Amino acid sequence: MAATLTRPESINAVFTRKGGAAPTATHYCPGCGHGVIHKLIGEAMDDLGIRERSVMISPVGCSVFAYYYFNCGNVQTAHGRAPAVATGISRACDDAVVISYQGDGDLASIGLNETLQAANRGEKIAVFFVNNTVYGMTGGQMAPTTLTGEVTATSPCGRDPREAGYPIHMCELIDQLQAPVFIERVSVSDIAHIRKARKAIRKALEVQRDGKGYAFVEILSNCPTNLKQTTQASIDWVNNDMAGEFPVRQFRDRSEEVEAYRRSPRVWDKATLDALYDLDSKAAPDAPVDPSVKPVGIRIAGFGGQGVLSLGLILANAACQAGRFTSWLPSYGPEQRGGTANCSVQIAGDEIGSPVVAEPDILVALNRPSLERFMRDAKPDGVILYDDRIEDVELPAGAKALAVPAVRLAVEAGSEKAANTIMLGVISGLGLTGIDRQYYIDAMLENFTDKPKLIQLNEAAFALAEEWVQRHK
Ligand code: SF4
């Protein structure tokens, strides 16, 4: 009797996440191995009853859109970062079956370190590594697994090991580590190989279902498009050329001898986190949703050492105490060693989706490079506050810009280091955020709790700034 082909429940019948075009067809090229591998994973998820527990991670590569197809939790990640995201999800949700689906360019190149570290830690994730020896999505460039002599878009004369090294063998590399539970290399080149691949994929998912640890399945697959072959020729090439370099075999199966490892449940409620980080709940009161609050995005920038990040923190803390939804996003980097530092603060009456402030309502620029870099990002009706020692700058047409004698007033108060507090006093005095001045003063004093000698200086600076605003209103 002929077997009936059916779609696994774990694969969507209609790919609504594609956004409309060809909603029942995958985006993969005809003859590509990805479709077969997807089906094997979907069938295993069904048969093992793990769909509701499964989270599929798809980073950059031809399978970047795996979330169109799998009817389970999905997370799309940055290039090579699937092991880090998978680690986070696995550790946050101990019962999750976490699946990292990666190609060779992603896993064995930009993500090599993360792959090895996750394997070495024995993270509870199943990695399905699709090896077709080229970067498929970007046009068939040489990948870490490209065979010696193989012609690709970036090795037109064939991979030369003297220039480009030798193909990386991921199973063999991972097999050097102690922690992994299951490692196997399989192929989807023909029916006999697909049967073995099916078994290996199931085993990797069983290891996850049972909470036993890290499983790695390398799957030799064909990319007829980039190898510029017919489907049959590409299948023959996998069997004859690829499998010679990457022998299909099982490297390790410790699933019987390894005990399940269960982490204690993670508790994420506010009281637990406050206790964990020694936070006083009163210091961060719950913000009520208030549609009347106009959201304000602030960007503060200057040299490292000018108190840029501190000013952002003070603003954020003041807004927090005033019962606003608040975020503070610092930009770290070489600015910590004297370059240009910046941070973003958002103040809103409802939940903040992203802490990034691309177009600030208020830009505070404490030095020329910051002003020049960010002034064109400010909203047309935004306000630019910059130190008045910055001269001869062509401000954007129509900009509401105010040259503030921040450093000069700070020196008058006692130290040019209080220039950030001058800007705080100006923001308060001009009423730019709708937050009462007392919240700013309290947040400023709180900021100097550990440095009481600086309190007087900053109080004086704040007062000078307010006087200056009164004179220039
Ligand atoms: S480019 Fe290659 S790997 Fe990518 S979808 Fe097409 S055949 Fe598959």
GROMACS .gro file of C-alpha atoms and ligand atoms in nm:
model
  481
    1MET     CA    1   0.000   0.000   0.000
    2ALA     CA    2   0.135   0.341  -0.092
    3ALA     CA    3   0.225   0.561   0.205
    4THR     CA    4   0.046   0.895   0.230
    5LEU     CA    5   0.263   1.203   0.249
    6THR     CA    6   0.141   1.433   0.524
    7ARG     CA    7   0.250   1.764   0.661
    8PRO     CA    8   0.376   1.760   1.019
    9GLU     CA    9   0.166   1.971   1.256
   10SER     CA   10   0.488   2.141   1.359
   11ILE     CA   11   0.518   2.292   1.008
   12ASN     CA   12   0.267   2.564   0.926
   13ALA     CA   13   0.016   2.486   0.650
   14VAL     CA   14   0.015   2.848   0.534
   15PHE     CA   15   0.316   3.071   0.578
   16THR     CA   16   0.138   3.386   0.689
   17ARG     CA   17   0.458   3.535   0.829
   18LYS     CA   18   0.585   3.570   0.472
   19GLY     CA   19   0.361   3.872   0.443
   20GLY     CA   20   0.144   3.765   0.150
   21ALA     CA   21   0.354   3.645  -0.142
   22ALA     CA   22   0.320   3.272  -0.228
   23PRO     CA   23   0.192   3.181   0.120
   24THR     CA   24   0.216   2.805   0.071
   25ALA     CA   25   0.558   2.791  -0.095
   26THR     CA   26   0.889   2.812   0.087
   27HIS     CA   27   1.151   3.065  -0.018
   28TYR     CA   28   1.410   2.792  -0.074
   29CYS     CA   29   1.533   2.716  -0.426
   30PRO     CA   30   1.402   2.405  -0.604
   31GLY     CA   31   1.615   2.104  -0.514
   32CYS     CA   32   1.758   2.263  -0.197
   33GLY     CA   33   1.817   2.038   0.102
   34HIS     CA   34   1.666   2.278   0.358
   35GLY     CA   35   1.309   2.169   0.282
   36VAL     CA   36   1.389   1.804   0.355
   37ILE     CA   37   1.564   1.895   0.679
   38HIS     CA   38   1.273   2.114   0.789
   39LYS     CA   39   1.033   1.827   0.733
   40LEU     CA   40   1.248   1.584   0.932
   41ILE     CA   41   1.263   1.827   1.224
   42GLY     CA   42   0.889   1.898   1.205
   43GLU     CA   43   0.804   1.526   1.202
   44ALA     CA   44   1.030   1.461   1.500
   45MET     CA   45   0.872   1.748   1.694
   46ASP     CA   46   0.530   1.598   1.627
   47ASP     CA   47   0.625   1.244   1.713
   48LEU     CA   48   0.809   1.339   2.032
   49GLY     CA   49   0.525   1.569   2.138
   50ILE     CA   50   0.759   1.861   2.198
   51ARG     CA   51   0.615   2.129   1.970
   52GLU     CA   52   0.473   2.336   2.255
   53ARG     CA   53   0.810   2.326   2.430
   54SER     CA   54   1.020   2.402   2.123
   55VAL     CA   55   1.195   2.727   2.035
   56MET     CA   56   1.364   2.747   1.697
   57ILE     CA   57   1.657   2.987   1.660
   58SER     CA   58   1.739   3.099   1.309
   59PRO     CA   59   2.031   3.335   1.248
   60VAL     CA   60   2.147   3.483   0.918
   61GLY     CA   61   2.172   3.254   0.616
   62CYS     CA   62   1.930   3.092   0.372
   63SER     CA   63   1.736   2.960   0.672
   64VAL     CA   64   1.697   3.308   0.819
   65PHE     CA   65   1.323   3.276   0.753
   66ALA     CA   66   1.279   2.942   0.930
   67TYR     CA   67   1.029   3.122   1.149
   68TYR     CA   68   0.793   3.135   0.850
   69TYR     CA   69   0.761   2.762   0.860
   70PHE     CA   70   0.792   2.617   1.210
   71ASN     CA   71   0.478   2.621   1.418
   72CYS     CA   72   0.660   2.665   1.749
   73GLY     CA   73   0.843   2.942   1.936
   74ASN     CA   74   1.080   3.123   1.699
   75VAL     CA   75   1.360   3.372   1.750
   76GLN     CA   76   1.559   3.524   1.466
   77THR     CA   77   1.907   3.630   1.571
   78ALA     CA   78   2.211   3.818   1.446
   79HIS     CA   79   2.475   3.642   1.237
   80GLY     CA   80   2.653   3.369   1.434
   81ARG     CA   81   2.480   3.455   1.760
   82ALA     CA   82   2.236   3.165   1.777
   83PRO     CA   83   2.435   2.979   2.048
   84ALA     CA   84   2.421   3.284   2.278
   85VAL     CA   85   2.048   3.337   2.228
   86ALA     CA   86   1.985   2.963   2.259
   87THR     CA   87   2.184   2.959   2.583
   88GLY     CA   88   1.977   3.244   2.725
   89ILE     CA   89   1.647   3.080   2.636
   90SER     CA   90   1.754   2.740   2.761
   91ARG     CA   91   1.872   2.880   3.093
   92ALA     CA   92   1.567   3.099   3.139
   93CYS     CA   93   1.320   2.820   3.047
   94ASP     CA   94   1.467   2.494   3.165
   95ASP     CA   95   1.187   2.291   3.010
   96ALA     CA   96   1.226   2.444   2.662
   97VAL     CA   97   1.349   2.235   2.371
   98VAL     CA   98   1.588   2.482   2.212
   99ILE     CA   99   1.688   2.424   1.851
  100SER     CA  100   1.963   2.619   1.680
  101TYR     CA  101   1.941   2.589   1.302
  102GLN     CA  102   2.256   2.723   1.136
  103GLY     CA  103   2.440   2.716   0.807
  104ASP     CA  104   2.813   2.675   0.754
  105GLY     CA  105   2.894   3.041   0.691
  106ASP     CA  106   2.711   3.131   1.010
  107LEU     CA  107   2.816   2.853   1.245
  108ALA     CA  108   3.171   2.775   1.132
  109SER     CA  109   3.285   3.129   1.057
  110ILE     CA  110   3.140   3.428   1.244
  111GLY     CA  111   2.978   3.201   1.503
  112LEU     CA  112   3.263   2.956   1.552
  113ASN     CA  113   3.370   3.078   1.893
  114GLU     CA  114   3.015   3.087   2.029
  115THR     CA  115   2.951   2.742   1.886
  116LEU     CA  116   3.253   2.592   2.057
  117GLN     CA  117   3.187   2.771   2.386
  118ALA     CA  118   2.823   2.659   2.396
  119ALA     CA  119   2.929   2.303   2.315
  120ASN     CA  120   3.200   2.317   2.580
  121ARG     CA  121   2.949   2.434   2.840
  122GLY     CA  122   2.719   2.151   2.739
  123GLU     CA  123   2.425   2.384   2.691
  124LYS     CA  124   2.093   2.208   2.656
  125ILE     CA  125   2.043   2.284   2.288
  126ALA     CA  126   2.011   2.082   1.968
  127VAL     CA  127   2.223   2.230   1.691
  128PHE     CA  128   2.135   2.141   1.333
  129PHE     CA  129   2.431   2.249   1.124
  130VAL     CA  130   2.349   2.257   0.754
  131ASN     CA  131   2.674   2.224   0.562
  132ASN     CA  132   2.654   2.289   0.190
  133THR     CA  133   3.008   2.434   0.158
  134VAL     CA  134   2.901   2.783   0.048
  135TYR     CA  135   2.743   3.101   0.175
  136GLY     CA  136   2.406   3.041   0.008
  137MET     CA  137   2.207   3.351   0.094
  138THR     CA  138   2.470   3.601  -0.013
  139GLY     CA  139   2.557   3.447  -0.348
  140GLY     CA  140   2.784   3.146  -0.307
  141GLN     CA  141   3.100   3.284  -0.153
  142MET     CA  142   3.367   3.055  -0.007
  143ALA     CA  143   3.271   2.922   0.337
  144PRO     CA  144   3.488   2.763   0.608
  145THR     CA  145   3.369   2.424   0.483
  146THR     CA  146   3.436   2.486   0.112
  147LEU     CA  147   3.629   2.190  -0.025
  148THR     CA  148   3.987   2.221  -0.142
  149GLY     CA  149   3.976   2.314  -0.509
  150GLU     CA  150   3.603   2.396  -0.498
  151VAL     CA  151   3.504   2.688  -0.719
  152THR     CA  152   3.292   2.952  -0.548
  153ALA     CA  153   3.212   3.316  -0.614
  154THR     CA  154   3.519   3.421  -0.413
  155SER     CA  155   3.747   3.131  -0.511
  156PRO     CA  156   3.702   3.131  -0.891
  157CYS     CA  157   4.014   2.920  -0.938
  158GLY     CA  158   3.914   2.679  -0.663
  159ARG     CA  159   3.991   2.698  -0.290
  160ASP     CA  160   4.367   2.710  -0.248
  161PRO     CA  161   4.467   2.588   0.102
  162ARG     CA  162   4.787   2.795   0.086
  163GLU     CA  163   4.571   3.108   0.067
  164ALA     CA  164   4.247   3.007   0.235
  165GLY     CA  165   4.333   2.714   0.461
  166TYR     CA  166   4.154   2.380   0.464
  167PRO     CA  167   3.788   2.289   0.514
  168ILE     CA  168   3.686   2.302   0.881
  169HIS     CA  169   3.549   1.978   1.022
  170MET     CA  170   3.299   2.084   1.285
  171CYS     CA  171   3.200   1.742   1.417
  172GLU     CA  172   3.565   1.653   1.468
  173LEU     CA  173   3.630   1.986   1.646
  174ILE     CA  174   3.333   1.948   1.878
  175ASP     CA  175   3.426   1.588   1.941
  176GLN     CA  176   3.738   1.718   2.119
  177LEU     CA  177   3.517   1.859   2.394
  178GLN     CA  178   3.396   1.664   2.694
  179ALA     CA  179   3.048   1.804   2.747
  180PRO     CA  180   2.851   1.723   2.429
  181VAL     CA  181   2.613   1.430   2.461
  182PHE     CA  182   2.545   1.353   2.098
  183ILE     CA  183   2.741   1.427   1.779
  184GLU     CA  184   2.667   1.289   1.436
  185ARG     CA  185   2.726   1.384   1.075
  186VAL     CA  186   2.455   1.283   0.830
  187SER     CA  187   2.345   1.371   0.480
  188VAL     CA  188   2.017   1.433   0.299
  189SER     CA  189   2.153   1.343  -0.042
  190ASP     CA  190   1.927   1.041  -0.105
  191ILE     CA  191   1.663   0.822   0.058
  192ALA     CA  192   1.908   0.595   0.240
  193HIS     CA  193   2.092   0.895   0.386
  194ILE     CA  194   1.769   1.079   0.470
  195ARG     CA  195   1.660   0.779   0.682
  196LYS     CA  196   1.980   0.805   0.885
  197ALA     CA  197   1.945   1.182   0.909
  198ARG     CA  198   1.591   1.135   1.040
  199LYS     CA  199   1.722   0.911   1.318
  200ALA     CA  200   1.999   1.151   1.417
  201ILE     CA  201   1.764   1.450   1.424
  202ARG     CA  202   1.523   1.256   1.647
  203LYS     CA  203   1.803   1.155   1.879
  204ALA     CA  204   1.921   1.517   1.914
  205LEU     CA  205   1.567   1.625   2.000
  206GLU     CA  206   1.519   1.336   2.241
  207VAL     CA  207   1.832   1.451   2.422
  208GLN     CA  208   1.664   1.791   2.460
  209ARG     CA  209   1.326   1.646   2.555
  210ASP     CA  210   1.500   1.458   2.834
  211GLY     CA  211   1.711   1.756   2.945
  212LYS     CA  212   2.041   1.576   2.895
  213GLY     CA  213   2.258   1.837   2.727
  214TYR     CA  214   2.424   1.941   2.404
  215ALA     CA  215   2.353   1.767   2.074
  216PHE     CA  216   2.515   1.850   1.741
  217VAL     CA  217   2.402   1.714   1.406
  218GLU     CA  218   2.592   1.819   1.095
  219ILE     CA  219   2.383   1.766   0.784
  220LEU     CA  220   2.551   1.754   0.443
  221SER     CA  221   2.311   1.928   0.208
  222ASN     CA  222   2.305   2.039  -0.153
  223CYS     CA  223   2.290   2.392  -0.286
  224PRO     CA  224   2.222   2.349  -0.658
  225THR     CA  225   2.186   2.723  -0.707
  226ASN     CA  226   2.531   2.825  -0.593
  227LEU     CA  227   2.707   2.513  -0.713
  228LYS     CA  228   2.548   2.589  -1.050
  229GLN     CA  229   2.441   2.228  -1.090
  230THR     CA  230   2.121   2.042  -1.164
  231THR     CA  231   1.957   1.899  -0.856
  232GLN     CA  232   2.077   1.548  -0.944
  233ALA     CA  233   2.431   1.667  -1.011
  234SER     CA  234   2.437   1.850  -0.678
  235ILE     CA  235   2.317   1.535  -0.499
  236ASP     CA  236   2.588   1.330  -0.668
  237TRP     CA  237   2.839   1.593  -0.567
  238VAL     CA  238   2.737   1.563  -0.201
  239ASN     CA  239   2.771   1.184  -0.217
  240ASN     CA  240   3.096   1.174  -0.410
  241ASP     CA  241   3.288   1.488  -0.319
  242MET     CA  242   3.153   1.626   0.008
  243ALA     CA  243   3.117   1.293   0.185
  244GLY     CA  244   3.480   1.218   0.096
  245GLU     CA  245   3.593   1.526   0.288
  246PHE     CA  246   3.326   1.499   0.558
  247PRO     CA  247   3.258   1.130   0.624
  248VAL     CA  248   2.906   1.066   0.752
  249ARG     CA  249   2.920   0.883   1.083
  250GLN     CA  250   2.825   0.899   1.444
  251PHE     CA  251   3.094   1.051   1.661
  252ARG     CA  252   2.930   1.017   1.999
  253ASP     CA  253   2.611   0.905   2.167
  254ARG     CA  254   2.618   0.930   2.544
  255SER     CA  255   2.243   0.974   2.576
  256GLU     CA  256   2.199   0.647   2.767
  257GLU     CA  257   2.472   0.710   3.022
  258VAL     CA  258   2.404   1.082   3.086
  259GLU     CA  259   2.157   1.183   3.358
  260ALA     CA  260   1.905   1.461   3.298
  261TYR     CA  261   2.025   1.794   3.431
  262ARG     CA  262   1.745   2.012   3.569
  263ARG     CA  263   1.796   2.372   3.669
  264SER     CA  264   1.588   2.523   3.946
  265PRO     CA  265   1.295   2.732   3.816
  266ARG     CA  266   1.378   3.091   3.727
  267VAL     CA  267   1.162   3.348   3.900
  268TRP     CA  268   1.142   3.684   3.725
  269ASP     CA  269   0.893   3.878   3.935
  270LYS     CA  270   0.989   4.224   4.056
  271ALA     CA  271   1.019   4.134   4.424
  272THR     CA  272   1.262   3.848   4.349
  273LEU     CA  273   1.475   4.062   4.120
  274ASP     CA  274   1.480   4.349   4.370
  275ALA     CA  275   1.598   4.109   4.640
  276LEU     CA  276   1.854   3.950   4.406
  277TYR     CA  277   2.009   4.284   4.311
  278ASP     CA  278   1.962   4.435   4.655
  279LEU     CA  279   1.724   4.697   4.519
  280ASP     CA  280   1.477   4.882   4.729
  281SER     CA  281   1.140   4.846   4.554
  282LYS     CA  282   1.050   5.194   4.668
  283ALA     CA  283   1.346   5.326   4.466
  284ALA     CA  284   1.184   5.207   4.145
  285PRO     CA  285   0.809   5.250   4.184
  286ASP     CA  286   0.575   5.098   3.928
  287ALA     CA  287   0.487   5.356   3.666
  288PRO     CA  288   0.115   5.402   3.592
  289VAL     CA  289   0.009   5.417   3.228
  290ASP     CA  290  -0.074   5.781   3.155
  291PRO     CA  291  -0.167   5.862   2.792
  292SER     CA  292  -0.145   6.235   2.868
  293VAL     CA  293   0.234   6.214   2.910
  294LYS     CA  294   0.418   6.328   2.597
  295PRO     CA  295   0.709   6.086   2.533
  296VAL     CA  296   1.050   6.252   2.540
  297GLY     CA  297   1.366   6.107   2.388
  298ILE     CA  298   1.695   6.257   2.506
  299ARG     CA  299   2.044   6.206   2.368
  300ILE     CA  300   2.338   6.329   2.575
  301ALA     CA  301   2.687   6.330   2.428
  302GLY     CA  302   3.031   6.462   2.513
  303PHE     CA  303   3.382   6.352   2.605
  304GLY     CA  304   3.432   6.063   2.845
  305GLY     CA  305   3.474   6.226   3.188
  306GLN     CA  306   3.220   6.505   3.127
  307GLY     CA  307   2.952   6.321   3.319
  308VAL     CA  308   2.751   6.230   3.011
  309LEU     CA  309   2.636   5.892   3.139
  310SER     CA  310   2.575   6.033   3.490
  311LEU     CA  311   2.353   6.308   3.352
  312GLY     CA  312   2.152   6.043   3.169
  313LEU     CA  313   2.119   5.838   3.486
  314ILE     CA  314   2.007   6.139   3.690
  315LEU     CA  315   1.744   6.226   3.430
  316ALA     CA  316   1.626   5.866   3.418
  317ASN     CA  317   1.611   5.836   3.797
  318ALA     CA  318   1.421   6.163   3.827
  319ALA     CA  319   1.168   6.044   3.569
  320CYS     CA  320   1.141   5.709   3.743
  321GLN     CA  321   1.061   5.877   4.075
  322ALA     CA  322   0.811   6.100   3.898
  323GLY     CA  323   0.620   5.785   3.801
  324ARG     CA  324   0.720   5.774   3.435
  325PHE     CA  325   0.823   5.476   3.226
  326THR     CA  326   1.194   5.528   3.175
  327SER     CA  327   1.492   5.376   2.996
  328TRP     CA  328   1.862   5.464   2.998
  329LEU     CA  329   2.093   5.325   2.732
  330PRO     CA  330   2.464   5.404   2.760
  331SER     CA  331   2.704   5.370   2.471
  332TYR     CA  332   3.029   5.218   2.587
  333GLY     CA  333   3.339   5.183   2.380
  334PRO     CA  334   3.662   5.372   2.332
  335GLU     CA  335   3.481   5.676   2.475
  336GLN     CA  336   3.550   5.526   2.816
  337ARG     CA  337   3.912   5.619   2.749
  338GLY     CA  338   3.861   5.979   2.645
  339GLY     CA  339   3.667   5.960   2.318
  340THR     CA  340   3.308   6.067   2.266
  341ALA     CA  341   3.054   5.915   2.505
  342ASN     CA  342   2.680   5.919   2.464
  343CYS     CA  343   2.365   5.783   2.619
  344SER     CA  344   1.994   5.780   2.546
  345VAL     CA  345   1.711   5.840   2.790
  346GLN     CA  346   1.345   5.781   2.718
  347ILE     CA  347   1.067   5.915   2.934
  348ALA     CA  348   0.711   5.806   2.857
  349GLY     CA  349   0.364   5.748   2.995
  350ASP     CA  350   0.350   5.390   2.868
  351GLU     CA  351   0.580   5.095   2.815
  352ILE     CA  352   0.891   5.173   2.610
  353GLY     CA  353   0.943   4.937   2.317
  354SER     CA  354   1.305   5.020   2.246
  355PRO     CA  355   1.555   5.221   2.451
  356VAL     CA  356   1.718   5.355   2.134
  357VAL     CA  357   1.667   5.727   2.072
  358ALA     CA  358   1.728   5.775   1.701
  359GLU     CA  359   1.566   6.121   1.676
  360PRO     CA  360   1.599   6.304   2.006
  361ASP     CA  361   1.350   6.561   2.130
  362ILE     CA  362   1.638   6.698   2.338
  363LEU     CA  363   2.002   6.680   2.236
  364VAL     CA  364   2.264   6.779   2.494
  365ALA     CA  365   2.605   6.821   2.330
  366LEU     CA  366   2.896   6.897   2.559
  367ASN     CA  367   3.163   6.905   2.290
  368ARG     CA  368   3.197   6.984   1.921
  369PRO     CA  369   3.229   6.625   1.788
  370SER     CA  370   2.904   6.536   1.967
  371LEU     CA  371   2.720   6.837   1.833
  372GLU     CA  372   2.841   6.772   1.480
  373ARG     CA  373   2.760   6.403   1.501
  374PHE     CA  374   2.409   6.421   1.646
  375MET     CA  375   2.259   6.764   1.565
  376ARG     CA  376   2.102   6.647   1.239
  377ASP     CA  377   1.930   6.361   1.420
  378ALA     CA  378   1.730   6.595   1.644
  379LYS     CA  379   1.360   6.622   1.565
  380PRO     CA  380   1.261   6.935   1.370
  381ASP     CA  381   1.069   7.059   1.675
  382GLY     CA  382   1.336   6.932   1.916
  383VAL     CA  383   1.576   7.136   2.128
  384ILE     CA  384   1.955   7.133   2.100
  385LEU     CA  385   2.148   7.241   2.407
  386TYR     CA  386   2.520   7.281   2.348
  387ASP     CA  387   2.811   7.431   2.530
  388ASP     CA  388   2.863   7.790   2.417
  389ARG     CA  389   3.239   7.745   2.378
  390ILE     CA  390   3.159   7.553   2.059
  391GLU     CA  391   3.173   7.819   1.792
  392ASP     CA  392   3.130   7.837   1.417
  393VAL     CA  393   2.898   7.540   1.387
  394GLU     CA  394   2.642   7.544   1.110
  395LEU     CA  395   2.331   7.429   1.292
  396PRO     CA  396   2.048   7.262   1.095
  397ALA     CA  397   1.808   7.515   0.943
  398GLY     CA  398   1.518   7.589   1.176
  399ALA     CA  399   1.679   7.413   1.474
  400LYS     CA  400   1.581   7.534   1.818
  401ALA     CA  401   1.935   7.552   1.950
  402LEU     CA  402   2.051   7.712   2.273
  403ALA     CA  403   2.416   7.787   2.344
  404VAL     CA  404   2.447   7.726   2.718
  405PRO     CA  405   2.753   7.852   2.908
  406ALA     CA  406   2.774   7.510   3.067
  407VAL     CA  407   3.146   7.494   3.135
  408ARG     CA  408   3.176   7.863   3.228
  409LEU     CA  409   2.893   7.840   3.482
  410ALA     CA  410   3.031   7.513   3.615
  411VAL     CA  411   3.369   7.681   3.672
  412GLU     CA  412   3.187   7.961   3.853
  413ALA     CA  413   3.020   7.700   4.074
  414GLY     CA  414   3.357   7.545   4.157
  415SER     CA  415   3.456   7.293   3.888
  416GLU     CA  416   3.412   7.251   3.516
  417LYS     CA  417   3.317   6.890   3.593
  418ALA     CA  418   2.973   7.018   3.695
  419ALA     CA  419   2.892   7.120   3.335
  420ASN     CA  420   2.654   6.823   3.314
  421THR     CA  421   2.464   6.957   3.618
  422ILE     CA  422   2.436   7.295   3.446
  423MET     CA  423   2.263   7.117   3.157
  424LEU     CA  424   2.040   6.937   3.406
  425GLY     CA  425   1.939   7.271   3.560
  426VAL     CA  426   1.866   7.413   3.213
  427ILE     CA  427   1.647   7.114   3.119
  428SER     CA  428   1.464   7.158   3.449
  429GLY     CA  429   1.437   7.536   3.421
  430LEU     CA  430   1.301   7.521   3.066
  431GLY     CA  431   1.050   7.251   3.165
  432LEU     CA  432   1.155   7.034   2.872
  433THR     CA  433   1.039   6.701   3.016
  434GLY     CA  434   0.737   6.804   3.222
  435ILE     CA  435   0.900   6.669   3.539
  436ASP     CA  436   0.897   6.876   3.856
  437ARG     CA  437   1.235   7.029   3.949
  438GLN     CA  438   1.237   6.862   4.291
  439TYR     CA  439   1.267   6.520   4.126
  440TYR     CA  440   1.581   6.641   3.946
  441ILE     CA  441   1.732   6.776   4.267
  442ASP     CA  442   1.655   6.455   4.457
  443ALA     CA  443   1.799   6.240   4.178
  444MET     CA  444   2.110   6.458   4.164
  445LEU     CA  445   2.164   6.432   4.541
  446GLU     CA  446   2.106   6.057   4.522
  447ASN     CA  447   2.374   6.037   4.253
  448PHE     CA  448   2.629   6.190   4.489
  449THR     CA  449   2.540   5.984   4.797
  450ASP     CA  450   2.882   5.820   4.783
  451LYS     CA  451   3.061   6.152   4.714
  452PRO     CA  452   2.913   6.397   4.967
  453LYS     CA  453   3.189   6.652   4.899
  454LEU     CA  454   3.043   6.705   4.553
  455ILE     CA  455   2.691   6.782   4.671
  456GLN     CA  456   2.753   7.148   4.746
  457LEU     CA  457   2.926   7.203   4.414
  458ASN     CA  458   2.641   7.051   4.218
  459GLU     CA  459   2.371   7.228   4.415
  460ALA     CA  460   2.547   7.553   4.334
  461ALA     CA  461   2.573   7.456   3.967
  462PHE     CA  462   2.204   7.365   3.950
  463ALA     CA  463   2.109   7.701   4.107
  464LEU     CA  464   2.332   7.894   3.864
  465ALA     CA  465   2.172   7.713   3.571
  466GLU     CA  466   1.823   7.801   3.692
  467GLU     CA  467   1.923   8.167   3.732
  468TRP     CA  468   2.067   8.165   3.382
  469VAL     CA  469   1.740   8.022   3.243
  470GLN     CA  470   1.540   8.293   3.423
  471ARG     CA  471   1.757   8.564   3.266
  472HIS     CA  472   1.729   8.415   2.916
  473LYS     CA  473   1.367   8.306   2.908
  474SF4     S1  474   2.092   2.934  -0.225
  474SF4    FE1  475   2.139   2.716  -0.194
  474SF4     S2  476   2.109   2.678   0.026
  474SF4    FE2  477   2.010   2.872  -0.026
  474SF4     S3  478   1.798   2.819  -0.066
  474SF4    FE3  479   1.905   2.820  -0.263
  474SF4     S4  480   1.974   2.609  -0.291
  474SF4    FE4  481   1.916   2.631  -0.078
   0.00000   0.00000   0.00000
